[in-house]
XYZ file of C-alpha atoms in Angstrom:
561
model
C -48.571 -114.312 -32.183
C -45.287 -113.439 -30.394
C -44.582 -117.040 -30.080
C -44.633 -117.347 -33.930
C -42.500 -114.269 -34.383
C -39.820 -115.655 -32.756
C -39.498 -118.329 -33.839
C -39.564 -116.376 -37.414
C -37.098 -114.504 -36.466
C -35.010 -117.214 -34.650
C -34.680 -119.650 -38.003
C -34.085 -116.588 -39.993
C -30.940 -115.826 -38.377
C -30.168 -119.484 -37.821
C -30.770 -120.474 -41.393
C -29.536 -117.759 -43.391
C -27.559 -115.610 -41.144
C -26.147 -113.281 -44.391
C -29.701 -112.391 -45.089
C -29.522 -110.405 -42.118
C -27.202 -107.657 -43.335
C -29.241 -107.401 -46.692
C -31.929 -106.730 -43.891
C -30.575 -104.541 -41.568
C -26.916 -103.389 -42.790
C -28.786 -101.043 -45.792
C -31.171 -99.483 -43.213
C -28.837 -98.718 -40.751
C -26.079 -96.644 -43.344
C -29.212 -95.456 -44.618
C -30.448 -93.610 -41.223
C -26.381 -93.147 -39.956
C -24.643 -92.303 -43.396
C -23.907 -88.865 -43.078
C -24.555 -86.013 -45.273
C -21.984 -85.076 -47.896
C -19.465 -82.351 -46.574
C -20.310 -78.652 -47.422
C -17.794 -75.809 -48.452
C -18.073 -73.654 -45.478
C -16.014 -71.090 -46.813
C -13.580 -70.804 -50.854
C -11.310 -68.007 -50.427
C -8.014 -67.060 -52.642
C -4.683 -67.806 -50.952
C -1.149 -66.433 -51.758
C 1.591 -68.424 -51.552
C 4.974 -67.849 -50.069
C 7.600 -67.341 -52.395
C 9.448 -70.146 -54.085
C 12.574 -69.586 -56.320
C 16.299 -70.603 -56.551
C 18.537 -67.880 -57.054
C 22.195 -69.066 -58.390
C 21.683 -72.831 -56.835
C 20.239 -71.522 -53.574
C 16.863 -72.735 -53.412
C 15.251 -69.525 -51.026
C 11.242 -70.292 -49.888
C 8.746 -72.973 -49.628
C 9.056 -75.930 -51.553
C 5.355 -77.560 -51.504
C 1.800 -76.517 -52.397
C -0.698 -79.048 -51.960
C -2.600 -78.823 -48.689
C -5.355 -81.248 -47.419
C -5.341 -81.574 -43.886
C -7.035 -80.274 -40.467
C -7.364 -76.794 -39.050
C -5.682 -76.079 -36.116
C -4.344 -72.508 -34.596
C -0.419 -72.586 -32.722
C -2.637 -72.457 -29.204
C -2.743 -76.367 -29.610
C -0.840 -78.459 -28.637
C 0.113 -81.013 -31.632
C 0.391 -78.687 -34.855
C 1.794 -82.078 -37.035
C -0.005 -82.780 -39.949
C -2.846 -79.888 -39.008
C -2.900 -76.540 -41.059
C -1.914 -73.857 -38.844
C -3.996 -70.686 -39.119
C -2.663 -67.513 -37.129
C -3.526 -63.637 -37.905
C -1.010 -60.907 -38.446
C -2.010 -58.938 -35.199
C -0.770 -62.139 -33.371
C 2.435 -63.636 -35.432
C 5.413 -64.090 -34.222
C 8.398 -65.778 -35.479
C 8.625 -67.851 -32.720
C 5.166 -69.460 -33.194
C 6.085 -69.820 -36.704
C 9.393 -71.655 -35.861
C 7.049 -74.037 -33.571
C 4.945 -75.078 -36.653
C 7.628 -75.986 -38.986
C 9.318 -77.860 -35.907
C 6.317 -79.694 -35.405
C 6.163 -80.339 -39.192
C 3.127 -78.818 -39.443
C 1.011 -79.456 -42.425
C 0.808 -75.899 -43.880
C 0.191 -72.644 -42.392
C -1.547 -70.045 -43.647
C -1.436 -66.383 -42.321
C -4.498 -64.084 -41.858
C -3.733 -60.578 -43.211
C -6.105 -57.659 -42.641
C -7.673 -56.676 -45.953
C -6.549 -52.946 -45.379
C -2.748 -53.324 -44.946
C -2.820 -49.801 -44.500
C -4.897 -49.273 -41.689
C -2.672 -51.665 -39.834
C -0.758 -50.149 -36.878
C 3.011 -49.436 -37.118
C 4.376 -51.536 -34.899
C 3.265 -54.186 -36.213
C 3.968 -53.733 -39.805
C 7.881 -53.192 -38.531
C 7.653 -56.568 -36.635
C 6.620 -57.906 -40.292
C 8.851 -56.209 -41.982
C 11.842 -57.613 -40.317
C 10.773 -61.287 -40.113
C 10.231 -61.506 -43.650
C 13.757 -61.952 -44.902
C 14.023 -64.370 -42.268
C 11.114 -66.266 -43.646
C 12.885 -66.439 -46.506
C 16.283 -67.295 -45.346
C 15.607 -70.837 -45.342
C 13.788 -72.989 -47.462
C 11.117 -75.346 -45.784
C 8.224 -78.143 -47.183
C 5.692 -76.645 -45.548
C 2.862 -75.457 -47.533
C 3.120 -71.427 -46.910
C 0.035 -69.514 -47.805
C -1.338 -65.975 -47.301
C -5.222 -65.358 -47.060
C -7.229 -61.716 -47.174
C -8.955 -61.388 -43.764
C -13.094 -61.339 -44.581
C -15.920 -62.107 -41.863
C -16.265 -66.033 -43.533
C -12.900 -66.724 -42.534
C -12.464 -64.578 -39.216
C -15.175 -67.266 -38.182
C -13.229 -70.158 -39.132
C -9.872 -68.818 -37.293
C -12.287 -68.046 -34.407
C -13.891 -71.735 -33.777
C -10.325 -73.062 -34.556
C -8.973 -70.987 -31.911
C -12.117 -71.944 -29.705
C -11.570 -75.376 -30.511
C -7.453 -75.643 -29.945
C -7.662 -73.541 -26.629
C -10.110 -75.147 -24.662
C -8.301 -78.153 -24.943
C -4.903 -77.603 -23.100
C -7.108 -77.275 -20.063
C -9.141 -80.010 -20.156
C -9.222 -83.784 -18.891
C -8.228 -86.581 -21.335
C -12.156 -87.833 -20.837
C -13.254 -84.374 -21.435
C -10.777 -83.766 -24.784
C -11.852 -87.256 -25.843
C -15.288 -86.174 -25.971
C -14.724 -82.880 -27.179
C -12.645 -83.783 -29.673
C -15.626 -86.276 -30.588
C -18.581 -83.454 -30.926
C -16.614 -80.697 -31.885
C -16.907 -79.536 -35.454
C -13.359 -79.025 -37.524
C -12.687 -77.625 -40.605
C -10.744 -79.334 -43.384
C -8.261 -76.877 -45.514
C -8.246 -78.247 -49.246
C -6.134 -76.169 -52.130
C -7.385 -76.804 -56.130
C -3.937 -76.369 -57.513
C -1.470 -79.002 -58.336
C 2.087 -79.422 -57.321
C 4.635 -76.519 -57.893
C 7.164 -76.942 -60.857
C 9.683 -74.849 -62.393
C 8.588 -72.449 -65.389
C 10.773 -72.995 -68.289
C 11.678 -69.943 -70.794
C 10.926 -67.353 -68.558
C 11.390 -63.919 -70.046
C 13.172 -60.980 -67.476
C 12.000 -57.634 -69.451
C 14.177 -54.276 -69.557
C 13.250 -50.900 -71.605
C 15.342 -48.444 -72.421
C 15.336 -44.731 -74.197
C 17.391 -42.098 -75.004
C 17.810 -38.387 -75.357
C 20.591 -37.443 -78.483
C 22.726 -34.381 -77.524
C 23.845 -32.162 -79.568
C 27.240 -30.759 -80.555
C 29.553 -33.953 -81.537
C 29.503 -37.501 -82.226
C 31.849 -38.254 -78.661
C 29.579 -36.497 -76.263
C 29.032 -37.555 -72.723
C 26.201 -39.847 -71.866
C 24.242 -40.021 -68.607
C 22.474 -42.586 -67.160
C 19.483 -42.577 -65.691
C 18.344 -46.631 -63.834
C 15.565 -47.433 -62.132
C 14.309 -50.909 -61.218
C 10.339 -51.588 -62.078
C 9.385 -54.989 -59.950
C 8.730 -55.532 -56.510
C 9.510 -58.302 -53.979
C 8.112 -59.305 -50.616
C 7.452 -62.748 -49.048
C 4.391 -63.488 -51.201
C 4.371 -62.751 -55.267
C 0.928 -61.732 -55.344
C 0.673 -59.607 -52.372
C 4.166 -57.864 -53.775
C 3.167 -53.820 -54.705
C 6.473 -52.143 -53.754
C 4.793 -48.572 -53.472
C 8.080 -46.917 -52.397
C 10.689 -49.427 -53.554
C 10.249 -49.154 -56.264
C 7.310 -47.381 -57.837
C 8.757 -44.052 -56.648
C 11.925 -44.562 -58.793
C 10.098 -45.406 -61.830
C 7.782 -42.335 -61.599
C 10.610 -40.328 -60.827
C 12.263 -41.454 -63.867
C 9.472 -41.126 -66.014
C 9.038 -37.419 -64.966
C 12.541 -37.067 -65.974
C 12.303 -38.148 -68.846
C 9.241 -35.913 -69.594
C 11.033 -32.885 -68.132
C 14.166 -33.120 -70.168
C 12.457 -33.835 -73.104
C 11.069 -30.732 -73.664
C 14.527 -29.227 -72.916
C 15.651 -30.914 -75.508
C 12.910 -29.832 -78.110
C 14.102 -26.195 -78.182
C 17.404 -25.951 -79.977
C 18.590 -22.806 -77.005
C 18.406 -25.908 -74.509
C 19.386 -28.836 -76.211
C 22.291 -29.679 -74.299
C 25.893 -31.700 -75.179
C 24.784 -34.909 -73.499
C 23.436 -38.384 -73.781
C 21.017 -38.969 -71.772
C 20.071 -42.609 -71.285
C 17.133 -43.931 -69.736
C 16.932 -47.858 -68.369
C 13.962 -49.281 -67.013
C 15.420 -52.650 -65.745
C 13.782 -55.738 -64.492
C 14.545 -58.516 -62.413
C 16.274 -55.672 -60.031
C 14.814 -58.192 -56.908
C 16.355 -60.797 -57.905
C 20.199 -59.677 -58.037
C 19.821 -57.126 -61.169
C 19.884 -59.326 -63.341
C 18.262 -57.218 -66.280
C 20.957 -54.816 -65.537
C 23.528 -57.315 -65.196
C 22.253 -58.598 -69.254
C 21.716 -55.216 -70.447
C 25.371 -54.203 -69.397
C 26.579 -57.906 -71.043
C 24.591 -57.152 -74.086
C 25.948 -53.375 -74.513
C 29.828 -53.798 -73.571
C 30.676 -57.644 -74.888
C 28.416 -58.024 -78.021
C 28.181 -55.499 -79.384
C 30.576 -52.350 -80.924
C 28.343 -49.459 -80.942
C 26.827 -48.591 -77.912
C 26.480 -45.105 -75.696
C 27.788 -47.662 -72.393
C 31.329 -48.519 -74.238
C 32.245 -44.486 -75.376
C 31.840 -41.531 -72.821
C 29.782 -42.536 -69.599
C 29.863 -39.039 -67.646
C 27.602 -41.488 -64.582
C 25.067 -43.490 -63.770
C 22.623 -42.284 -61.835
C 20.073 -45.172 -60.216
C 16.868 -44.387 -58.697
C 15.685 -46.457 -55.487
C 13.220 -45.685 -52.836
C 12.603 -41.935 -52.727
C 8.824 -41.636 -51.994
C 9.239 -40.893 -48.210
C 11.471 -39.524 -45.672
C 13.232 -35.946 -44.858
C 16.960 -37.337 -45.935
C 18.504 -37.971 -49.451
C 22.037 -40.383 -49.566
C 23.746 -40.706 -52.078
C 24.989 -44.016 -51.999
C 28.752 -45.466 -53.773
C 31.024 -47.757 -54.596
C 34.133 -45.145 -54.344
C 33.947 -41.857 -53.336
C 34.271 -39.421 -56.689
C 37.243 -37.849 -57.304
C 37.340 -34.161 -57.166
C 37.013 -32.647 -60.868
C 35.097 -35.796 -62.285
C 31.527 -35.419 -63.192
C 29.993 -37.458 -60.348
C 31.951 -35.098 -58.335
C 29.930 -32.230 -59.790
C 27.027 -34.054 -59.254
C 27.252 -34.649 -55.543
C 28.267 -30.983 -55.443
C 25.030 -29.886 -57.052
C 22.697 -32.046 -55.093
C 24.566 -30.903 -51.462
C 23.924 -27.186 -53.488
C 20.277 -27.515 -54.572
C 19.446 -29.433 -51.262
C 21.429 -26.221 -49.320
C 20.109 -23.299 -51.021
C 15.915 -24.781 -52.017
C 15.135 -27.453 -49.334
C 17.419 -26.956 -45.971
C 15.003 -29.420 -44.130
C 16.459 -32.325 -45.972
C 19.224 -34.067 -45.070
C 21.583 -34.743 -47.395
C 24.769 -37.032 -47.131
C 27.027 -39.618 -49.260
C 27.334 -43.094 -48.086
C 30.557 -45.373 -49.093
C 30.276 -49.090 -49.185
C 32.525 -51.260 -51.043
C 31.402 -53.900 -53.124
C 31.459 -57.546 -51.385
C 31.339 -59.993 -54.029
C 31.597 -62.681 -51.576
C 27.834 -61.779 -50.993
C 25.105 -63.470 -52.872
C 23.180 -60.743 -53.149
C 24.557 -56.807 -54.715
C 23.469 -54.156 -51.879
C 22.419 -51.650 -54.309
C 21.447 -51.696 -58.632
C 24.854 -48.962 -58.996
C 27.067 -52.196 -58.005
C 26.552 -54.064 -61.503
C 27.795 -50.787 -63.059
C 30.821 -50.711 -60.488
C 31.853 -53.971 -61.206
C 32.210 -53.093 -64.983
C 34.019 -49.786 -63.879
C 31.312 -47.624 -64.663
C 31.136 -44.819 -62.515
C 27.773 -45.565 -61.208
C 25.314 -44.029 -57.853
C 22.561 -44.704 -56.305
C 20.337 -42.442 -54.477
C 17.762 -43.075 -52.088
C 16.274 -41.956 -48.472
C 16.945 -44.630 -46.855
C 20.414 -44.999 -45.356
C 21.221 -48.759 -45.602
C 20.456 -51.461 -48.178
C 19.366 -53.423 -45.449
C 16.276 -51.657 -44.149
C 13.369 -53.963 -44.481
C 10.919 -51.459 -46.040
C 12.968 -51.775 -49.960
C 11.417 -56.038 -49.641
C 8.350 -55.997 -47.709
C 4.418 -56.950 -48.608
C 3.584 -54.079 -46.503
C 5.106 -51.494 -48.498
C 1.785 -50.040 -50.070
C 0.658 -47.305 -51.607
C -0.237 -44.951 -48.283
C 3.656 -45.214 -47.723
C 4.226 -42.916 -50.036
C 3.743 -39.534 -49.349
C 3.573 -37.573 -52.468
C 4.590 -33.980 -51.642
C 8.009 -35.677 -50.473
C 8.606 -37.611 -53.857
C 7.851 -34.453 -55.860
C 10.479 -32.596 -53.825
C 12.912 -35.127 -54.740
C 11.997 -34.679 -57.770
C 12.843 -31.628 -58.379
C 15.966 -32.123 -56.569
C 17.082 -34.470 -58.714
C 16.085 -32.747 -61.809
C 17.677 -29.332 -60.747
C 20.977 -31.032 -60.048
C 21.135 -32.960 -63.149
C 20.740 -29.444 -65.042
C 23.255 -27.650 -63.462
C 25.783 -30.250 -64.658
C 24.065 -30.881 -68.000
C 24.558 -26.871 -68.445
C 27.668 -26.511 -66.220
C 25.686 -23.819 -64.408
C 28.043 -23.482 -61.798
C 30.988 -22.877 -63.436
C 28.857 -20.145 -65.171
C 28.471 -18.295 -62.243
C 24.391 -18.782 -62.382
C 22.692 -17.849 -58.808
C 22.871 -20.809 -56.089
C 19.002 -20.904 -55.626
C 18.257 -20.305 -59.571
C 15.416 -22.835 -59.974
C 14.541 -24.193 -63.582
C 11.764 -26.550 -63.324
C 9.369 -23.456 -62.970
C 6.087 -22.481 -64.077
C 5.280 -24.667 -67.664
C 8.288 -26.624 -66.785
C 7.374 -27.420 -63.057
C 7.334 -31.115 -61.700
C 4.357 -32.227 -61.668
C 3.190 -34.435 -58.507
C -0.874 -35.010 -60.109
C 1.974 -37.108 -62.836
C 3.708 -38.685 -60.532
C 0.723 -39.488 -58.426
C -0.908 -41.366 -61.848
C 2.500 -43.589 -62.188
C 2.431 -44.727 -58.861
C -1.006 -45.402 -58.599
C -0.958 -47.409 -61.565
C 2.342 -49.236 -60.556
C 0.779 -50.190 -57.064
C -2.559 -51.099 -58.283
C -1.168 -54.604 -59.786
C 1.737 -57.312 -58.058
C 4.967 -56.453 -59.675
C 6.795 -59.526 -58.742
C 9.463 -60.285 -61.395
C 7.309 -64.142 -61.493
C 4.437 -62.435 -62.593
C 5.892 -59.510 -64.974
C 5.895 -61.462 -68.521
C 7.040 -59.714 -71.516
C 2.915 -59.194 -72.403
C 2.302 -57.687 -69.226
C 0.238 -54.717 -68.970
C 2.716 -53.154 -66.796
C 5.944 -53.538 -69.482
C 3.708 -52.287 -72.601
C 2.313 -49.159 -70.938
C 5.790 -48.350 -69.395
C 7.510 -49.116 -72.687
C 4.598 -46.623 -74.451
C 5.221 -44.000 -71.523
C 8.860 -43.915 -72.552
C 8.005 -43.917 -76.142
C 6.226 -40.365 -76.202
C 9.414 -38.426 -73.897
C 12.288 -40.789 -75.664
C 13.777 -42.042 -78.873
C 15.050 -45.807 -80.064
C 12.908 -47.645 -77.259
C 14.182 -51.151 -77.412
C 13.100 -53.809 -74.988
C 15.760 -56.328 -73.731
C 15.174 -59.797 -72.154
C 16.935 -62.197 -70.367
C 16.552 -65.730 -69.695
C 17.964 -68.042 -67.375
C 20.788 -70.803 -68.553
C 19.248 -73.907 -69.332
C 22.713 -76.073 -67.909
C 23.280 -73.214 -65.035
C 20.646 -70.882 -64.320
C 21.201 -68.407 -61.863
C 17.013 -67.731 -61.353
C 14.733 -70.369 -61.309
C 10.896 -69.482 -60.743
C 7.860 -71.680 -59.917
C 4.622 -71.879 -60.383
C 1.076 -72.346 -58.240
C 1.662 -68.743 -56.452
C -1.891 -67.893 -56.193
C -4.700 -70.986 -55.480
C -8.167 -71.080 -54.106
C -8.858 -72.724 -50.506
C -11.627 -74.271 -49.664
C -12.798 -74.828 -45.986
C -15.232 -77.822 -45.844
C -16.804 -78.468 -42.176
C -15.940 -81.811 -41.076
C -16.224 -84.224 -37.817
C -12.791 -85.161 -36.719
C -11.556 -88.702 -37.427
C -12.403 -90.083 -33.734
C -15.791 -89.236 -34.215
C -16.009 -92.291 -36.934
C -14.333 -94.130 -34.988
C -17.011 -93.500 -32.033
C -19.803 -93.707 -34.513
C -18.572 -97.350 -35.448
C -18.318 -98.599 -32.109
C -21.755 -97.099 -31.648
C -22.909 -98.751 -35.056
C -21.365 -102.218 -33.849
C -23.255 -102.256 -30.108
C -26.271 -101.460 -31.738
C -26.252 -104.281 -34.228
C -24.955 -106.555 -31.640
C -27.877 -105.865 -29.053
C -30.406 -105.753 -32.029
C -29.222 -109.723 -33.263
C -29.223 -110.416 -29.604
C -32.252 -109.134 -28.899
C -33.765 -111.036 -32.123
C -31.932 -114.186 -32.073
C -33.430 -114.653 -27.714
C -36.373 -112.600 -28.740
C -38.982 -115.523 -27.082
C -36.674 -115.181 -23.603
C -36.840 -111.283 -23.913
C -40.888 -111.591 -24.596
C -40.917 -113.759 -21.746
C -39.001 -111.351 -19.627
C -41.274 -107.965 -20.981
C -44.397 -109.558 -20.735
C -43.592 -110.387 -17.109
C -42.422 -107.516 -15.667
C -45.373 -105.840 -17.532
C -48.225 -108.230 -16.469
C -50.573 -107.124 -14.183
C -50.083 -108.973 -10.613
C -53.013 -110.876 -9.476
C -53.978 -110.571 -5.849
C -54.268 -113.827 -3.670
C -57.617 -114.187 -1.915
C-alpha cells in the first residue's frame, strides 16, 4: 500500500508539479496566516505647535505618524516613534531623537499637571521656548498619561533596554519574539487655515463733565500659549488679567451709576486677542482707531494705558515701561498711587517700576504696553513677575492651582484703589493715605474672580482654537455687556500676499497603538515557511527511499539461530 502511495505521490509532483501549491500552498497560509492586528490601546494626542509668525515658520512641520515604538534607551531611534514621560525628559534626549531623525515622538504627561513636583515643571518650563525655537519634521505629539498607555511605554522601555546589553544572537532572537507596538495617527496632513478670524472686545465707561475729557485704558490679553494648542490654559498669564479686568469693570460701573461718583473720565476697556502671537489684536485695534477712522476716545485725550498681565501669584507688583513718567503727568500719579496704596494697605508687597526700552529689532514685543508705545501712547504694564522672559507667562504647565486666589484679589484691590485716587484726584484733596473705597457693598469680590478664572482655565485658549463663535469670546463679550456700554467686537485677519500669522491645522488627533511582530519576525517566519515546504516536497517526491529507510530502522530484528 506504501508502495502505491509513492508512486502516487511521485507522478503527482513529476507530472503536474503546479498542482502542488493548489495542494499545499492554501493549507499552509491557512494554519501560518496570522491573525489580523488588534488596537491595543486609541488614545487622544496633542500636537506641538505649528505656525509662522511674520515669515518665521516656529514648530513642527508634519503630522502623520505610522511607524514603530521605541523609547530614547535604544539605540537606533530612526524611523521609530519615540515615547518618553515628563518625569524623565530632557532636552538632551530630545535633541538625540530629532538627530537621529526619529519618526515622531510623543511625550507622556501626567494627567494631573498639578500634582506634578516643582522641579520638574521649571525644567519644562524653560525647555519649551526652546522647543519652539526651531522648526523640525518630526511628528511632535503630547499624550494624557492613563494605565493603557503607562503599559505600552513600559514594554517599550522593557523592550529597548534589554537590548544594549545583549549579544547580536541574543537581540536577533529577541528582536524576533518580542512583541512591538505600531503608533498610527487618523488625521491627515497639516495645512494652513485660510480666513482665520483674531477676535478683540471692547467697552466703555462715558464720564461726565465735557466732551474733551480724559480717557483711560484698561488692556488685558484673553488667549494662552504653550508648546501644545490644546494643552494651552494660561491660568495666571493670562486668565488673572482678564478677571481682574472684568472686576473692574464691574466695580467702576456702579461708581458710575450714582451721579455723586460719576467721575470726569473715559474709561476704556479692551479685551484683545492674539496677545501670544505679537499683539496683534492690539496692534489692529490701535490701526483701526488712529488711521481709519476720525472719532475715536484713542486719537483725543489718552490720560494712560493701563495693561493687565500675570497677577494671580506672587508677593511683588512691577510696574513695567517704555519711559519712565514724567513728574506731573498722569501715569506719574498713577505710579505714585500704587507705591501709596501698596505703602499704607499691603506693606508685604513689593512694589517697584521696571524700565525697558523698546527693541524693535526683536521679533517678538516684551510686553502688550509696547504696541501703545510705539504709537506714543503713554502706555504700562503691570504684573508680578519681574521680566518678560520668565517662562511661567508661555508654559502648558501654567494651570489653574497656580493661581492663588487671595493674592489676585489683593491685587485687585490694589489696582482698583489706585485707579480711584487718580480718577478722583484724591490726593491732591488731601483724603487720608489708607482711605480704602472698595468697602463693604463695593468690596472686590474673590468668589467673582474665582468664577472667571475657573471658567477661563476650564477650556484651551490658544489663539488657533479661539474662533469668533467661540464660547469663550461670546460669554466674555456678554460679561462686558452688563458692566459696559457700545461693546463692539474687532477682528483681524492675516494678509493674504504677506501675512504676518499663519496657523495650521491637525492640532489634536487620535493614536492608535496596534500590537505587532517586528518586521524580522516575517522574515524568520518565511525562511521557516520555505524549509518546511522544501523538506515536505523532499520528503514526498523520495517518499519510497524514506519508507524504505522508516520501515527499517523500525522493523523488528530477527535473531539468527
Amino acid at each position: 500500500m506504501f508502495e502505491e502511495a509513492s508512486e502516487v505521490f511521485d507522478n503527482m509532483f513529476k507530472s503536474s508539479f503546479p498542482l502542488t501549491f493548489i495542494v499545499f500552498i492554501p493549507a499552509v497560509l491557512i494554519l501560518v496566516s496570522p491573525l489580523p492586528a488588534e488596537a491595543a490601546h486609541e488614545f487622544t494626542v496633542y500636537r506641538m505647535q505649528q505656525y509662522d509668525l511674520q515669515g518665521q515658520p516656529y514648530g513642527t512641520r508634519n503630522a502623520i505618524l505610522n511607524t514603530e515604538a521605541r523609547t530614547v534607551e535604544a539605540e537606533v531611534l530612526s524611523r521609530r516613534c519615540v515615547i518618553m514621560r515628563l518625569p524623565d525628559f530632557s532636552y538632551q534626549e530630545y535633541q538625540k531623537a530629532l538627530r537621529q531623525s526619529a519618526g515622531a515622538v510623543v511625550i507622556i504627561l501626567p494627567k494631573n499637571m498639578s500634582a506634578v513636583p516643582q522641579d520638574i515643571v521649571q525644567q519644562f518650563m524653560e525647555l519649551e521656548p526652546e522647543m519652539l525655537a526651531t522648526e523640525t519634521i518630526v511628528p511632535v505629539y503630547f499624550a494624557m498619561e492613563d494605565n493603557e498607555l503607562l503599559s505600552i511605554y513600559t514594554q517599550t522601555l522593557t523592550s529597548s533596554s534589554s537590548q544594549g546589553s545583549l549579544s547580536a544572537a541574543e537581540v536577533l532572537l529577541h528582536t524576533a519574539t518580542a512583541n512591538g507596538f505600531q503608533m498610527v495617527t487618523s488625521g491627515s496632513q497639516s495645512k494652513a487655515i485660510s480666513d482665520w478670524a483674531i477676535t478683540s472686545l471692547e467697552g466703555r465707561l462715558a464720564g461726565v463733565g465735557g466732551e474733551d475729557l480724559p480717557t483711560i485704558v484698561v488692556v488685558a490679553h484673553y488667549d494662552s500659549f504653550g508648546v501644545a494648542p490644546w494643552l494651552s490654559y494660561g491660568a495666571d498669564s493670562n486668565a488673572s488679567g482678564v478677571s481682574m479686568l472684568l472686576e473692574l469693570a464691574r466695580l467702576f460701573s456702579k461708581l458710575y451709576t450714582y451721579k455723586r461718583t460719576h467721575a470726569g473720565y473715559n474709561l476704556l476697556f479692551f479685551v484683545s486677542g492674539g496677545g501670544k502671537f505679537n499683539y496683534q489684536g492690539t496692534k489692529r485695534w490701535l490701526e483701526d482707531n488712529l488711521d481709519h477712522t476720525d472719532s475715536s476716545l484713542l486719537q483725543d485725550n489718552v490720560a494712560f494705558v493701563l495693561c493687565l498681565d500675570t497677577l494671580g501669584n506672587g508677593d511683588s507688583l512691577h510696574l513695567h515701561v517704555s519711559k519712565p513718567p514724567k513728574e506731573g503727568t498722569p501715569q506719574y500719579f498713577l505710579l505714585k498711587e500704587l507705591e501709596l496704596v501698596v505703602a499704607s494697605q499691603y506693606p508685604e508687597v513689593k512694589f517697584s517700576m521696571v524700565h525697558k526700552k523698546i527693541n524693535l529689532a526683536d521679533d517678538m514685543l516684551a510686553w502688550e504696553h509696547e504696541r501703545f508705545g510705539i504709537r506714543r501712547l503713554p502706555a504700562f504694564t503691570l504684573s508680578h513677575l519681574p521680566s518678560h522672559r520668565l517662562a511661567q507667562r508661555s508654559s502648558i504647565m501654567d494651570v489653574r492651582p497656580h493661581v492663588d486666589m487671595q493674592k489676585l484679589s489683593r491685587n485687585t484691590k490694589v489696582v482698583a484703589e489706585a485707579l480711584a485716587r487718580v480718577i478722583y484726584n484724591l490726593t491732591e484733596k488731601g483724603a487720608p493715605r489708607d482711605l480704602q473705597i472698595f468697602t463693604e457693598q463695593m468690596q472686590v469680590q474673590e468668589e467673582q474672580l474665582s468664577a472667571v478664572v475657573d471658567w477661563l482655565t476650564a477650556q484651551p485658549r490658544a489663539a488657533q482654537l479661539v474662533d469668533k463663535d467661540s464660547s469663550v469670546v461670546t460669554t466674555l463679550e456678554y460679561h462686558l455687556g452688563h458692566y459696559l456700554k457700545d461693546v463692539k467686537r474687532h477682528y483681524v485677519k492675516a494678509d493674504k500676499r504677506d501675512p504676518e500669522f499663519v496657523f495650521y491645522d491637525q492640532l489634536k488627533q487620535t493614536m492608535n497603538a496596534y500590537r505587532v511582530k517586528p518586521a524580522i519576525f516575517d522574515l524568520l517566519l518565511a525562511v521557516c515557511i520555505a524549509a518546511y515546504l522544501g523538506m515536505m516536497y523532499l520528503a514526498i517526491r523520495n517518499f519510497g527511499v524514506l519508507y524504505s529507510v522508516v520501515r527499517r530502522i523500525t522493523q523488528p530484528k530477527t535473531k539468527v539461530h
